[in-house]
Amino acid sequence: MPQDVPWHGRTVHTGVYKQTVTGPRMVRRLNIDGDGQGDLGGHGGEQRAVLVYQLDSYRHWEKELGRDDLAPGVFGENFTVAGLPDDEVCIGDRYRIGEALFEVTQPRVTCYRVGLRMGEPRMAALLVAHHRPGFYLRVIEEGEVEAAQDIVKESTGPEAMTVEEIDRVLYLPGHTREQVERALRIPALSPGWQGSMKTLLEQDENQEGGSSTGSAGLNAAATAAPPAWPGFRPLTVTRIHPESRSVFSLGLAAADGSPLPEALPGQFITVKVQPEGGAAPLIRSYSLSGAPGTGAYRISVKVEPHGAASNELRAHIRVGDHLEAAAPRGTFCLTRGDNPVVLLSAGVGATPVLAMLHSLARDQSSRQVWWLHGARDGTEHPFAQESRDLIAALPNARATVYYSRPTDADRLGVDYTAASRLSADVVRRIGLPTDADAYLCGPAAFMDSVTASLVDYGLDASRVHTEIFGSGAAITPGIKAAAATAPHQPAGPAGSGPQVSFARTGLNVPWNDAQESLLELAEACDVPVRWSCRTGVCHTCELALMSGAVDYSPDPVEPPGEGNILICCSKPAGEVVLDL
Ligand SMILES: Cc1cc2nc3c(=O)[nH]c(=O)nc-3n(C[C@H](O)[C@H](O)[C@H](O)COP(=O)(O)OP(=O)(O)OC[C@H]3O[C@@H](n4cnc5c(N)ncnc54)[C@H](O)[C@@H]3O)c2cc1C
Ligand code: FES
C-alpha cells in the first residue's frame, strides 16, 4: 500500500514499495486486494491495474548494475514472472492466471519512483534504453491468483506488436508511420497511449510539409516549428500606440529593415527590457497581437500597478529605440480546419486571440467564428474598433462583448453586448457549437472556470486551448502538496556560475554547481516545474530555451524539439533564458 517517503526535502506518496505475499489474492478490475497506488494520475486504474516484471530482467539488471539485492517487487511490480519477455509479449495478448483473465494494455510508464525505490536515479531511462520496461495488465475476468500458478496464453493481440516495440516507438527516435498506424489498430492499447500515438501521427503528417523535431507523442512543446532565430536580436520600435487606458502597443521591425519571419497566430516573443540606470535587464514575454505575415510584429503591453517592465516600457521606450527580442515561440496557435472557432478573452488576454482573428480575416475564412471578450468598461477595452472591423470583414463571425462595470459613456448594443462578466455561466448559456476549437486567454481563475464550463458543456477537452501569461501549472507526480511559495532566490550563498533567467517567473539566478540540473535550480527557487522521470526519457520537463546552450548528463534518450531543452538532465553552458 502507498506510504510517505522523504525525498529531496519533500514527501513522496508512493506505492512503489511492494512486499511479497503468500497464498491466494483476489484480483479485481482496479486492483489486487491489499495493493494500492500513490499517484493515480500516473499509475493504477483500469488500464494499469497490474504491473508485470520479468525474472529474466532481474538477472539482466543484477549483471548490469552489479547488484545482488534485487528482491521480487523491487521494480514496483505486482507480478514477478518467469517468461513473458517484453520482446515477445504483445499489446492485446490475453493470459489466464489462476481464476483471472488479463489483457496487456501498455508498457510501464517511465517514472522517477522506480529509481527512488532502487536507489538508482537513472533507472527510468535505463528501463527504456535497455528495452526492458515491463508492462501493465487490464483485468478482463476477476478472480483469485496465487504465486507459482501457470500463466496460460489464451490469444495474441491483433497486429502482434510487442511491448518492447511500442515502447521504442514512443520513447526512442526512428519510428515509422506504419508502426504508429499499427499501434492505433490495437483496441486493447490504453487510451493514454492511443492519444500519444495519435499525436505522433499528426506530427508525422505535419512534418511532411514542415520541420518540427522531437517527439510530439511525449510533449506538445515538441510540435512547434524551430525558432526563427537563435537567442536575442535587436528589433526597432516603429510605433507606440495606446489601445486602452492601461494597454499600449509597440510596433516592431527588424533593425536592418528586412521582413521579420512570419509567426503563427497565437505565438509570443520574449524581450529584454533594460531599466534606466543600468540594472540587469528584465525578461518578459508578450503575445504578438498584430496580423501575422506582414514582415513586422506588434506587441501590446498592459501597464501593471508596480509592474517593473510594463512601467519601464511606458515611461522610457521611444520610436527608434531597440528592443532585444527572441524569436516567436509557443504552441497556443490556431489550428487549421473547417470547424467553428471560439476566441475567448478577458482584458489584455485579447492579444493572442486577436492575432488569430487577424489570420482568419486575412484568409477570408468561412469558418464560424465566435469572438467573446470581457472587459471592465469602455476605457479598459483594448482593440475595440479593430476587432469590430475584423469581425465585420468575416462572412461567418459574431462578437459578444461583456462589460462588468459599464460607465454612462458606454453604449449598450454598440460598445458592448451585455453588462456582466464573461463567466463560466455565460459560456454555458450562449449556444456555442460543441464541435468548435476554443482558444482562451485571460486571468488564471477565468481560464480555469471557463475551461471547465466548456468541457462540461460538451466541447472535447483536447479542443480547449489556453494561454497563460505567467507560469504554467506544475506537474510533480506523487509529491505531497505543500503551501505555494512565491518564486525566490535559492537559499544559501549565491552561485558563481552563469546567469539563468526564468522568463515567465521574471527571476534571474546565478547558476550554482551544487545543483545537479536546471530542474533542481528551479525547484530551489520554487519556480513551478513539470517533470516525471527526472532522467531524460519522458519529456515532461521539455521547454523552450530562448537563448544560450546547455550540457546534458545523461544525454536524453530522444532529443527534444529544436529550440527546446530537457531541464531534468541539463546544466547551463553559459547564460541561458528559459521559458519557465
Ligand atoms: C506567453 C506569455 C504571453 C504574454 N503576453 C502578454 C501580453 O500580450 N500583454 C501583456 O501585457 N502581458 C503579457 N504577458 C505577461 C508579461 O510577460 C509580464 O508578466 C507582465 O507584463 C507583467 O510584467 P511587469 O514587469 O510589468 O510586472 P512584474 O514586475 O513582473 O510584476 C508582476 C505582477 O506583480 C505585481 N507587483 C510587482 N511588484 C509589486 C509590489 N511591490 N506590490 C504589489 N504588487 C506588485 C504587479 O502589479 C504585477 O501584476 C505574457 C506572458 C507570457 C508568459
Ligand atoms: S522529467 Fe522526464 S525527461 Fe525530464
XYZ file of C-alpha atoms and ligand atoms in Angstrom:
637
model
C 0.000 0.000 0.000
C 1.190 3.595 -0.601
C 3.407 5.158 2.005
C 5.046 8.546 2.559
C 8.740 8.556 1.745
C 11.106 11.510 2.353
C 12.928 12.584 -0.803
C 14.952 15.725 -1.645
C 13.411 17.593 1.290
C 9.893 16.699 0.199
C 7.472 13.860 0.792
C 6.538 11.398 -1.941
C 3.333 9.406 -1.527
C 4.071 6.187 -3.415
C 3.031 2.575 -3.742
C 6.327 1.523 -5.350
C 7.439 -0.350 -2.211
C 5.952 -3.838 -2.750
C 6.268 -6.859 -0.485
C 5.901 -10.499 -1.425
C 2.778 -12.288 -0.227
C 1.886 -15.947 0.145
C -1.436 -17.601 -0.562
C -4.173 -16.540 -2.976
C -5.079 -12.909 -3.584
C -8.273 -11.625 -5.191
C -7.598 -9.653 -8.356
C -10.247 -7.063 -9.113
C -10.842 -4.734 -12.034
C -8.993 -1.862 -10.358
C -6.574 -3.597 -8.015
C -5.320 -6.688 -6.303
C -6.713 -6.878 -2.759
C -4.104 -5.378 -0.434
C -2.405 -3.391 -3.215
C -2.642 0.340 -3.911
C -1.062 3.168 -5.900
C 0.007 6.524 -4.509
C -0.469 8.603 -7.648
C -3.456 7.535 -9.719
C -2.584 10.106 -12.400
C 0.428 8.030 -13.398
C -0.325 4.531 -12.178
C -3.252 2.252 -11.419
C -6.778 2.476 -12.795
C -8.456 0.011 -15.128
C -5.759 0.144 -17.825
C -2.886 -0.183 -15.351
C -4.390 -2.499 -12.745
C -1.484 -4.971 -12.576
C 2.195 -4.276 -13.290
C 4.314 -7.196 -14.523
C 8.107 -7.549 -14.461
C 10.237 -10.493 -15.513
C 12.806 -12.576 -13.631
C 14.943 -12.544 -16.745
C 15.172 -8.754 -16.452
C 16.169 -9.148 -12.799
C 19.139 -11.233 -13.949
C 19.955 -8.575 -16.575
C 19.959 -5.721 -14.057
C 21.931 -7.706 -11.473
C 24.703 -8.007 -14.029
C 24.324 -4.524 -15.471
C 24.192 -2.689 -12.120
C 26.423 -5.125 -10.185
C 23.643 -5.702 -7.642
C 22.778 -8.806 -5.639
C 19.997 -7.249 -3.573
C 17.142 -7.150 -6.094
C 14.297 -8.829 -4.208
C 10.993 -9.562 -6.010
C 8.860 -6.406 -6.230
C 11.822 -4.033 -6.291
C 10.718 -2.735 -9.698
C 7.354 -1.841 -8.165
C 5.612 -4.706 -9.949
C 2.669 -6.788 -8.754
C 3.586 -9.995 -10.576
C 7.223 -11.094 -10.862
C 7.055 -13.658 -13.659
C 9.198 -16.296 -15.312
C 8.953 -15.886 -19.069
C 6.727 -13.256 -20.733
C 9.661 -11.174 -22.085
C 8.892 -7.656 -23.338
C 10.070 -8.539 -26.841
C 7.568 -11.431 -27.103
C 4.500 -10.267 -25.217
C 2.205 -8.234 -27.470
C -0.232 -5.453 -26.655
C -3.659 -7.125 -26.586
C -2.346 -10.593 -25.598
C -4.654 -12.351 -23.160
C -3.335 -14.537 -20.358
C -5.146 -16.649 -17.787
C -3.543 -16.911 -14.345
C -5.485 -18.854 -11.726
C -9.131 -17.783 -11.961
C -8.429 -14.389 -13.533
C -8.074 -13.371 -17.175
C -5.759 -10.485 -18.131
C -5.056 -8.377 -21.222
C -1.822 -6.486 -21.954
C -2.562 -2.750 -22.314
C 0.727 -0.811 -22.441
C 4.375 -0.743 -21.361
C 5.263 0.611 -17.927
C 5.306 4.409 -17.905
C 8.705 5.850 -17.111
C 8.779 7.491 -13.734
C 11.360 8.516 -11.139
C 9.803 6.382 -8.406
C 11.328 3.114 -9.620
C 14.703 4.888 -9.366
C 13.798 6.095 -5.884
C 12.883 2.556 -4.806
C 16.074 1.059 -6.227
C 18.443 3.843 -5.190
C 19.347 4.289 -8.851
C 18.104 7.667 -10.232
C 18.873 6.646 -13.839
C 16.530 3.654 -13.645
C 13.615 5.199 -15.581
C 15.923 5.953 -18.518
C 17.693 2.600 -18.270
C 14.432 0.630 -18.482
C 13.699 2.298 -21.838
C 17.246 2.327 -23.176
C 17.714 -1.403 -22.403
C 14.282 -2.218 -23.873
C 13.066 -3.811 -20.625
C 10.143 -1.645 -19.430
C 7.744 -4.385 -18.227
C 4.050 -3.946 -18.882
C 0.587 -3.417 -17.477
C -2.423 -5.734 -17.488
C -6.122 -4.991 -17.517
C -8.356 -7.435 -15.636
C -10.918 -8.959 -18.020
C -12.223 -11.552 -15.552
C -11.735 -11.041 -11.825
C -10.591 -13.973 -9.696
C -8.059 -15.357 -7.254
C -4.401 -15.594 -8.251
C -1.571 -17.255 -6.350
C 2.214 -17.390 -6.707
C 3.597 -20.325 -8.739
C 0.490 -20.753 -10.894
C 0.899 -21.335 -14.618
C 0.426 -18.433 -16.994
C -1.622 -19.657 -19.957
C -1.836 -17.626 -23.130
C -5.401 -17.504 -24.478
C -4.926 -15.229 -27.508
C -2.468 -12.939 -29.263
C -3.173 -9.240 -29.698
C -4.045 -8.003 -33.195
C -1.022 -6.586 -35.102
C 1.303 -8.664 -32.855
C 3.108 -5.523 -31.671
C 5.386 -6.304 -28.770
C 5.709 -4.261 -25.592
C 9.308 -3.553 -26.475
C 8.408 -2.321 -29.990
C 5.692 0.106 -28.932
C 7.874 1.442 -26.105
C 10.572 2.114 -28.670
C 8.071 3.882 -30.969
C 7.139 6.382 -28.263
C 10.401 6.951 -26.446
C 13.192 6.392 -28.936
C 13.999 8.100 -32.250
C 13.345 6.436 -35.581
C 9.756 5.148 -35.537
C 7.943 4.640 -38.816
C 4.494 5.884 -39.664
C 3.460 2.300 -40.371
C 4.346 1.330 -36.784
C 2.221 4.146 -35.376
C -0.698 3.167 -37.591
C -0.373 -0.466 -36.479
C -0.379 0.587 -32.832
C -3.546 2.585 -33.404
C -5.292 -0.513 -34.750
C -4.926 -2.341 -31.406
C -8.139 -1.812 -29.424
C -6.523 -3.066 -26.201
C -3.904 -0.284 -26.247
C -4.715 2.039 -23.339
C -6.386 5.376 -24.204
C -3.351 7.275 -22.862
C -1.010 5.523 -25.292
C -3.583 5.791 -28.093
C -3.514 9.572 -27.527
C 0.285 9.664 -27.711
C 0.233 7.582 -30.921
C -2.356 9.927 -32.496
C -0.180 12.930 -31.663
C 2.824 11.164 -33.199
C 0.805 10.525 -36.341
C -0.265 14.179 -36.540
C 3.345 15.240 -36.107
C 4.399 12.887 -38.904
C 1.714 14.368 -41.159
C 2.783 17.935 -40.337
C 6.411 17.049 -40.834
C 5.796 16.026 -44.410
C 5.481 19.723 -45.191
C 7.161 21.222 -42.135
C 10.207 20.806 -39.995
C 9.338 20.057 -36.388
C 11.678 17.852 -34.410
C 11.426 15.838 -31.185
C 8.654 13.549 -30.081
C 5.222 15.130 -30.105
C 3.894 11.956 -28.508
C 5.765 12.927 -25.351
C 5.322 16.689 -25.161
C 3.284 19.207 -27.178
C 6.224 21.633 -26.955
C 7.998 19.401 -29.467
C 5.372 20.034 -32.144
C 6.354 23.667 -32.551
C 8.463 24.581 -35.552
C 12.065 25.501 -34.689
C 12.529 29.144 -33.613
C 13.156 31.553 -36.494
C 16.430 32.830 -34.997
C 18.706 31.772 -32.146
C 18.916 33.846 -28.957
C 18.014 37.550 -28.968
C 18.261 40.073 -31.824
C 17.551 43.811 -31.827
C 14.180 44.967 -33.157
C 13.381 48.621 -33.786
C 10.330 50.237 -32.230
C 8.428 51.726 -35.153
C 5.227 52.841 -33.446
C 3.780 53.392 -29.980
C 0.021 53.406 -29.837
C -2.496 53.488 -26.941
C -5.130 50.712 -27.065
C -6.964 51.456 -23.806
C -6.318 53.274 -20.557
C -3.780 50.682 -19.427
C -2.706 48.916 -22.631
C -0.379 50.291 -25.298
C 1.070 48.647 -28.413
C 4.580 48.696 -29.786
C 5.207 48.150 -33.495
C 8.479 46.255 -34.039
C 10.548 45.781 -37.179
C 13.945 44.279 -38.000
C 16.736 46.734 -37.254
C 18.127 46.196 -40.777
C 14.751 46.745 -42.455
C 14.388 43.141 -43.676
C 10.978 41.476 -43.190
C 10.638 39.598 -39.896
C 9.846 35.865 -40.157
C 6.151 35.073 -40.044
C 4.882 33.926 -36.646
C 1.980 31.550 -36.128
C -1.181 33.295 -34.917
C -1.129 32.992 -31.107
C 2.655 32.890 -30.611
C 4.612 35.203 -28.328
C 8.035 36.822 -28.297
C 10.335 37.365 -25.337
C 12.001 40.738 -24.898
C 14.716 42.192 -22.705
C 13.639 45.444 -21.098
C 16.657 47.468 -19.977
C 15.810 49.512 -16.877
C 17.119 53.082 -16.673
C 20.278 53.185 -14.592
C 21.906 50.040 -15.966
C 20.363 47.349 -13.726
C 20.079 43.785 -15.149
C 17.543 43.547 -17.997
C 14.022 42.390 -17.174
C 12.956 39.486 -19.386
C 9.259 39.363 -20.249
C 7.121 37.626 -22.878
C 4.383 39.280 -24.951
C 1.959 37.652 -27.365
C 2.027 39.064 -30.873
C -1.241 40.951 -31.262
C -0.985 42.110 -34.877
C -1.731 40.476 -38.215
C 0.692 37.627 -38.979
C 2.700 37.693 -42.181
C 3.243 41.464 -42.508
C 7.001 41.323 -42.012
C 6.607 43.303 -38.766
C 5.392 42.478 -35.252
C 3.149 44.203 -32.765
C 3.064 43.558 -29.033
C 0.541 45.091 -26.636
C 1.576 45.683 -23.054
C -0.696 46.172 -20.079
C 0.782 48.546 -17.541
C 0.522 46.686 -14.250
C 0.455 48.650 -10.998
C 4.040 48.273 -9.686
C 4.901 46.119 -12.738
C 8.607 46.635 -13.379
C 8.861 46.005 -17.132
C 5.497 47.407 -18.198
C 6.084 50.681 -16.338
C 9.632 50.877 -17.621
C 8.427 50.455 -21.196
C 5.665 53.002 -20.833
C 7.934 55.571 -19.221
C 11.005 55.275 -21.423
C 10.529 53.443 -24.712
C 10.568 55.699 -27.779
C 10.109 55.220 -31.514
C 13.518 54.350 -32.958
C 14.705 52.554 -29.773
C 15.944 48.976 -29.990
C 14.434 46.095 -28.046
C 16.288 42.771 -27.843
C 13.797 40.046 -28.780
C 13.846 36.247 -29.003
C 12.035 34.559 -31.903
C 8.285 33.798 -31.779
C 7.516 30.664 -29.813
C 4.573 28.851 -28.298
C 2.087 26.143 -29.140
C -1.057 28.186 -28.405
C -1.726 28.539 -32.126
C -4.790 28.493 -34.338
C -5.098 25.031 -35.858
C -6.343 24.532 -39.383
C -9.762 23.019 -40.027
C -13.309 23.795 -41.110
C -14.917 23.523 -37.696
C -16.056 26.569 -35.699
C -13.539 28.678 -33.773
C -14.336 30.268 -30.407
C -11.959 33.044 -29.316
C -12.470 33.864 -25.640
C -10.517 36.529 -23.810
C -10.586 38.850 -20.856
C -8.598 42.084 -20.548
C -5.162 42.076 -22.165
C -5.644 38.334 -22.802
C -7.124 39.518 -26.099
C -3.640 39.776 -27.643
C -3.000 36.206 -28.888
C -6.604 35.597 -29.942
C -6.626 38.917 -31.796
C -3.725 37.630 -33.894
C -5.889 34.557 -34.644
C -8.794 36.818 -35.642
C -6.447 38.723 -37.958
C -5.307 35.473 -39.509
C -8.893 34.280 -40.091
C -9.799 37.661 -41.631
C -6.712 37.667 -43.857
C -7.673 34.216 -45.168
C -11.312 35.279 -45.597
C -12.141 32.159 -43.609
C -15.649 30.812 -43.987
C -15.358 29.085 -40.594
C -17.891 30.013 -37.945
C -16.048 32.432 -35.664
C -17.206 33.446 -32.177
C -15.403 36.399 -30.558
C -16.184 36.595 -26.841
C -14.434 39.290 -24.833
C -14.782 40.544 -21.278
C -13.617 43.979 -20.112
C -14.348 46.229 -17.185
C -15.718 49.124 -19.263
C -15.069 51.059 -22.474
C -11.896 52.678 -21.166
C -10.407 49.231 -20.450
C -11.478 47.648 -23.732
C -8.411 47.336 -25.985
C -8.754 46.709 -29.737
C -12.496 47.539 -29.636
C -12.709 49.063 -33.138
C -10.037 46.778 -34.608
C -11.853 43.607 -33.506
C -15.208 45.001 -34.730
C -13.701 45.686 -38.168
C -12.211 42.201 -38.375
C -15.483 40.549 -37.376
C -17.327 42.632 -39.973
C -14.865 41.501 -42.645
C -15.534 37.808 -41.955
C -18.539 36.126 -43.605
C -19.465 33.959 -40.640
C -18.357 35.720 -37.463
C -20.118 37.209 -34.476
C -18.964 39.079 -31.403
C -20.268 39.253 -27.862
C -18.607 41.768 -25.571
C -19.253 41.847 -21.833
C -18.561 44.882 -19.636
C -18.552 44.053 -15.940
C -18.984 47.721 -14.905
C -20.109 49.806 -17.905
C -19.984 53.569 -17.446
C -22.588 56.070 -18.633
C -20.455 56.708 -21.712
C -20.629 53.042 -22.804
C -23.376 52.279 -25.347
C -25.240 49.011 -24.864
C -25.604 47.214 -28.200
C -22.778 49.264 -29.750
C -19.748 49.139 -27.439
C -20.835 46.104 -25.503
C -23.466 43.352 -25.670
C -24.265 42.769 -22.014
C -23.468 44.200 -18.613
C -21.987 41.131 -16.994
C -18.765 39.245 -16.507
C -17.683 36.822 -19.229
C -18.154 33.925 -16.851
C -18.447 30.149 -16.937
C -22.191 30.535 -16.626
C -22.448 32.861 -19.641
C -20.346 30.463 -21.702
C -22.736 27.618 -20.954
C -25.815 29.614 -21.985
C -24.705 31.297 -25.197
C -25.253 28.330 -27.550
C -21.688 27.638 -28.684
C -21.210 24.846 -31.239
C -19.799 21.775 -29.468
C -17.544 20.809 -32.389
C -15.581 24.071 -32.009
C -11.937 24.628 -31.169
C -11.848 27.149 -28.321
C -8.883 29.432 -27.548
C -8.837 31.122 -24.154
C -6.604 33.772 -22.682
C -7.115 35.835 -19.550
C -6.615 35.672 -15.788
C -5.947 32.192 -14.392
C -9.237 31.949 -12.485
C -11.178 32.952 -15.624
C -9.450 30.277 -17.688
C -9.920 27.540 -15.088
C -13.645 28.170 -14.704
C -14.348 28.745 -18.420
C -12.334 25.678 -19.472
C -14.281 23.500 -17.042
C -17.535 25.008 -18.239
C -16.726 24.449 -21.942
C -15.871 20.790 -21.350
C -18.923 20.369 -19.182
C -21.000 21.919 -21.970
C -19.751 19.311 -24.449
C -16.530 20.536 -26.090
C -13.791 17.925 -26.349
C -11.141 18.787 -23.724
C -8.426 18.412 -26.372
C -10.085 21.233 -28.331
C -9.952 23.733 -25.494
C -6.635 25.583 -25.776
C -5.332 28.039 -23.190
C -2.506 30.560 -22.946
C -1.203 31.558 -19.539
C 0.524 34.933 -19.098
C 2.804 33.521 -16.446
C 3.975 30.220 -15.054
C 2.112 27.113 -16.153
C 0.669 24.625 -13.694
C 3.305 22.425 -12.081
C 3.489 18.647 -12.626
C 5.186 16.925 -9.684
C 3.855 13.366 -9.650
C 3.424 11.834 -6.227
C 4.788 14.830 -4.293
C 2.580 15.698 -1.349
C 1.086 19.176 -1.672
C 2.817 21.922 0.294
C 1.806 25.563 0.713
C 2.507 27.520 -2.505
C 5.538 29.784 -2.187
C 6.288 32.721 -4.494
C 9.450 32.164 -6.566
C 12.589 33.470 -4.862
C 16.391 33.331 -4.975
C 17.682 29.951 -3.728
C 18.628 29.634 -0.062
C 22.313 29.670 0.891
C 25.206 31.521 -0.677
C 24.637 32.756 -4.254
C 26.147 30.634 -7.014
C 29.071 31.918 -9.055
C 28.027 30.391 -12.390
C 26.371 31.955 -15.452
C 23.025 33.680 -15.125
C 19.893 31.556 -15.507
C 16.800 33.629 -16.387
C 13.350 32.170 -15.754
C 11.374 34.307 -18.244
C 7.833 33.516 -17.110
C 8.740 33.936 -13.466
C 10.780 37.086 -14.050
C 13.663 35.722 -11.959
C 17.401 35.885 -12.736
C 19.549 33.470 -10.719
C 23.284 32.729 -10.907
C 23.950 29.041 -11.581
C 25.216 27.103 -8.593
C 27.314 23.989 -9.163
C 25.736 22.414 -6.076
C 22.657 21.774 -8.261
C 22.523 18.649 -10.402
C 20.324 20.174 -13.107
C 18.381 23.248 -14.180
C 15.324 21.458 -12.811
C 16.909 21.315 -9.355
C 17.812 25.012 -9.547
C 14.220 25.885 -10.489
C 12.960 23.776 -7.583
C 15.350 25.511 -5.188
C 13.699 28.778 -6.297
C 10.115 27.420 -6.053
C 9.635 28.133 -9.763
C 6.694 25.909 -10.849
C 8.106 22.967 -12.834
C 6.834 19.911 -14.690
C 8.630 16.585 -14.563
C 8.126 12.867 -14.253
C 11.174 10.661 -14.929
C 13.889 13.215 -13.996
C 16.362 11.414 -16.226
C 15.719 12.419 -19.836
C 13.091 9.944 -21.057
C 9.556 11.241 -20.646
C 9.950 14.849 -21.961
C 7.523 16.163 -19.334
C 10.150 18.782 -18.467
C 10.704 19.885 -22.098
C 10.532 23.639 -22.621
C 11.794 26.393 -24.905
C 15.321 27.708 -24.498
C 15.145 31.356 -25.599
C 18.886 31.829 -25.613
C 22.108 30.099 -24.628
C 23.044 26.430 -24.627
C 23.080 23.541 -22.163
C 25.180 20.442 -21.479
C 23.375 17.167 -20.867
C 24.153 14.447 -18.338
C 22.828 11.887 -19.007
C 22.034 12.528 -22.667
C 18.290 12.497 -23.405
C 17.085 9.140 -24.712
C 15.437 11.070 -27.567
C 16.486 14.681 -28.208
C 13.874 17.397 -27.534
C 12.370 19.515 -30.324
C 14.715 22.067 -31.925
C 14.980 25.152 -29.740
C 13.813 23.180 -26.693
C 15.669 21.517 -23.827
C 15.012 18.933 -21.138
C 15.768 20.668 -17.844
C 15.913 17.491 -15.713
C 19.238 16.372 -17.157
C 20.903 19.619 -18.270
C 23.155 22.327 -16.869
C 23.768 25.757 -18.454
C 26.784 26.127 -20.719
C 26.812 29.939 -20.313
C 23.951 32.379 -19.761
C 20.545 30.899 -20.539
C 16.981 32.208 -20.776
C 14.293 29.575 -20.188
C 10.564 29.712 -20.927
C 9.822 28.932 -17.294
C 3.385 33.575 -23.072
C 3.128 34.927 -22.435
C 2.474 35.918 -23.147
C 2.227 37.156 -22.556
N 1.587 38.118 -23.282
C 1.344 39.327 -22.730
C 0.696 40.365 -23.477
O 0.335 40.177 -24.650
N 0.494 41.556 -22.873
C 0.864 41.781 -21.562
O 0.659 42.897 -21.064
N 1.478 40.821 -20.848
C 1.734 39.612 -21.396
N 2.379 38.643 -20.657
C 2.792 38.962 -19.277
C 4.128 39.733 -19.276
O 5.167 38.878 -19.696
C 4.515 40.255 -17.898
O 4.472 39.206 -16.975
C 3.588 41.351 -17.429
O 3.613 42.387 -18.375
C 3.990 41.887 -16.072
O 5.332 42.313 -16.126
P 5.848 43.521 -15.280
O 7.328 43.520 -15.311
O 5.157 44.763 -15.686
O 5.345 43.160 -13.835
P 6.215 42.457 -12.695
O 7.181 43.438 -12.118
O 6.754 41.210 -13.211
O 5.081 42.206 -11.637
C 4.161 41.128 -11.823
C 2.910 41.421 -11.018
O 3.229 41.652 -9.659
C 2.708 42.893 -9.242
N 3.700 43.587 -8.395
C 5.002 43.791 -8.662
N 5.604 44.452 -7.672
C 4.641 44.681 -6.732
C 4.620 45.324 -5.482
N 5.723 45.889 -4.956
N 3.465 45.352 -4.814
C 2.350 44.797 -5.302
N 2.310 44.167 -6.480
C 3.441 44.117 -7.200
C 2.475 43.693 -10.487
O 1.365 44.549 -10.382
C 2.197 42.655 -11.498
O 0.829 42.357 -11.532
C 2.636 37.409 -21.230
C 3.316 36.419 -20.522
C 3.566 35.182 -21.106
C 4.301 34.134 -20.336
S 11.398 14.784 -16.443
Fe 11.338 13.200 -17.890
S 12.604 13.975 -19.488
Fe 12.822 15.430 -17.918
